[in-house]
Amino acid sequence: MHRRQLLNLLLASAVFTLPFGACATQIRNARLWRSEDKLRLVLDLSGPVSYKTFSLSAPERLIIDLNGAVLSGDLGQLALANSGITSIRTGHLGKSDTRIVLDLAAPMQLNSFLLPPQERQGHRLVLDLTSVAQAPVSIAKPSAPVDRAHPRRDIIVVVDPGHGGKDPGAVGAKGEREKDVVLSIAQLLAKRLKREKGFDVKLVRNADFFVPLRKRVEIARKHSADMFISIHADAAPRLTASGASVYALSEGGATSATARFMAQRENGADLLGATSLLSLADKDPMLAGVILDMSMNATIAASLQLGNTVLGSLAGITTLHQKRVEQAGFAVLKSPDVPSILVETGFISNARDSQRLVTARHQKAVADGLFEGLQRYFQNNPPINSYMAWVQEQKKAQA
Ligand SMILES: [Zn+2]
């Protein structure tokens, strides 16, 4: 809590000391939602703004003045029917300020706040309108969301088949190679994801070549992945070790001896400093540390949840080496803002696991299991603006 307050303070002061200079913030788009008790208008901005709001009566109006902001989007596309807003007018105020006037059917209370960039969203000004009247008629009963401009974007999954090229990964007693097994499973998973509406998928490698660990994380970040899944089938010194495990990144060191062993194995010499991946270079070191830390912790929490769901769906397909999600310092899991898991689909070093892992039938079963786990996770945690989120909103609206 204390850290969060500190962060808010630091972020707030960062915003207010930003030089606006000659380039004004753009108001790019507006979106409108209705919920049970309020109407929400979101302005998508190209940067932070300072603004003020006030209301006028006879006729009822809410006025939002944005300093150093110009309108580049069209507010005329919003579906205002039954929203309580009868019209939206905009105009220049001085040289570079913009005034937005909401004409209201009845008095409404306005609560507003700024949101910093997050996921795929940029800066936003959020305006929540609630009815002042005791019995709000127009906004009390939500039907379908009024936001016709829902992006319904695809959830982006980056699938990472471990090893490749000069790095065969684990090698079984009969010459089975981890890099081949995991490529097949990854390709089957990618195929399954592509078939599903609302998902898009990128493979870190689609053939037998080497990709450094750092590069794998960069690929996930370049594609703005909603999740990253690294697929492995490893070896253990104890040949009887068998079954699947799922790993998320640990906050500190590894949580078990096995985890530590695996992490050393997978990381090799290719260690990665997570700080290099966020553009924190221009920030105060303490602020950078706080942001990174918070982002990491939130990402690990999401990764653990994702890992649990995936582990649950693998349970019917293969034996489990670990009944809960393990945590270790795998370098490929070190994206500060992309929930990431590493799945050991079985042990190449175990004769029985190895025999099954090379068969197309088992590879398909594992890929389907992984898909089901991912799908279930995203049904429960749909990323903002995703097709999946839209589907859930429709369901809720009909409920
Ligand atoms: Zn591996």
Coordinates of N, CA, C and O in Angstrom, one line a residue, residues 14 25 46 58 67 126 128 140 222 250 267 300 326 340:
A14 N 5.3 13.4 -12.1 CA 5.9 13.3 -13.4 C 4.9 13.9 -14.4 O 5.4 14.6 -15.4
T25 N -1.8 17.9 -27.0 CA -2.4 16.6 -26.9 C -3.6 16.5 -27.8 O -4.4 17.4 -28.0
S46 N -3.7 11.5 -26.9 CA -2.3 11.1 -27.3 C -1.3 11.4 -26.2 O -0.2 11.0 -26.3
A58 N -30.3 24.9 -16.8 CA -31.3 25.6 -17.7 C -30.7 26.2 -19.0 O -30.5 27.4 -19.1
N67 N -7.0 21.7 -21.5 CA -6.0 22.7 -21.8 C -4.9 22.0 -22.7 O -4.5 20.9 -22.4
V126 N -11.5 9.7 -18.2 CA -12.7 9.0 -18.0 C -13.7 9.9 -17.3 O -13.4 10.6 -16.3
D128 N -17.4 9.8 -15.7 CA -18.5 8.9 -15.2 C -19.7 9.8 -14.9 O -19.6 10.7 -14.0
A140 N -31.0 3.4 -15.9 CA -31.0 2.4 -14.9 C -31.0 1.0 -15.4 O -30.4 0.1 -14.9
K222 N 7.4 -7.5 -28.6 CA 7.2 -6.8 -29.9 C 5.7 -7.0 -30.4 O 5.1 -6.1 -31.0
S250 N 9.6 -16.8 -10.5 CA 9.6 -16.6 -9.1 C 10.0 -15.2 -8.7 O 10.7 -14.5 -9.5
N267 N 18.4 -21.7 -18.6 CA 18.9 -20.4 -18.8 C 20.3 -20.4 -19.5 O 20.7 -19.5 -20.2
I300 N 3.4 -11.8 -12.4 CA 3.6 -13.2 -11.8 C 2.3 -13.7 -11.3 O 2.0 -14.9 -11.5
E326 N 4.9 -24.5 -10.3 CA 6.2 -24.2 -9.7 C 6.7 -22.8 -10.1 O 6.3 -22.3 -11.1
S340 N 3.5 -15.0 -18.4 CA 4.3 -16.0 -19.1 C 4.4 -17.3 -18.3 O 4.6 -17.3 -17.1

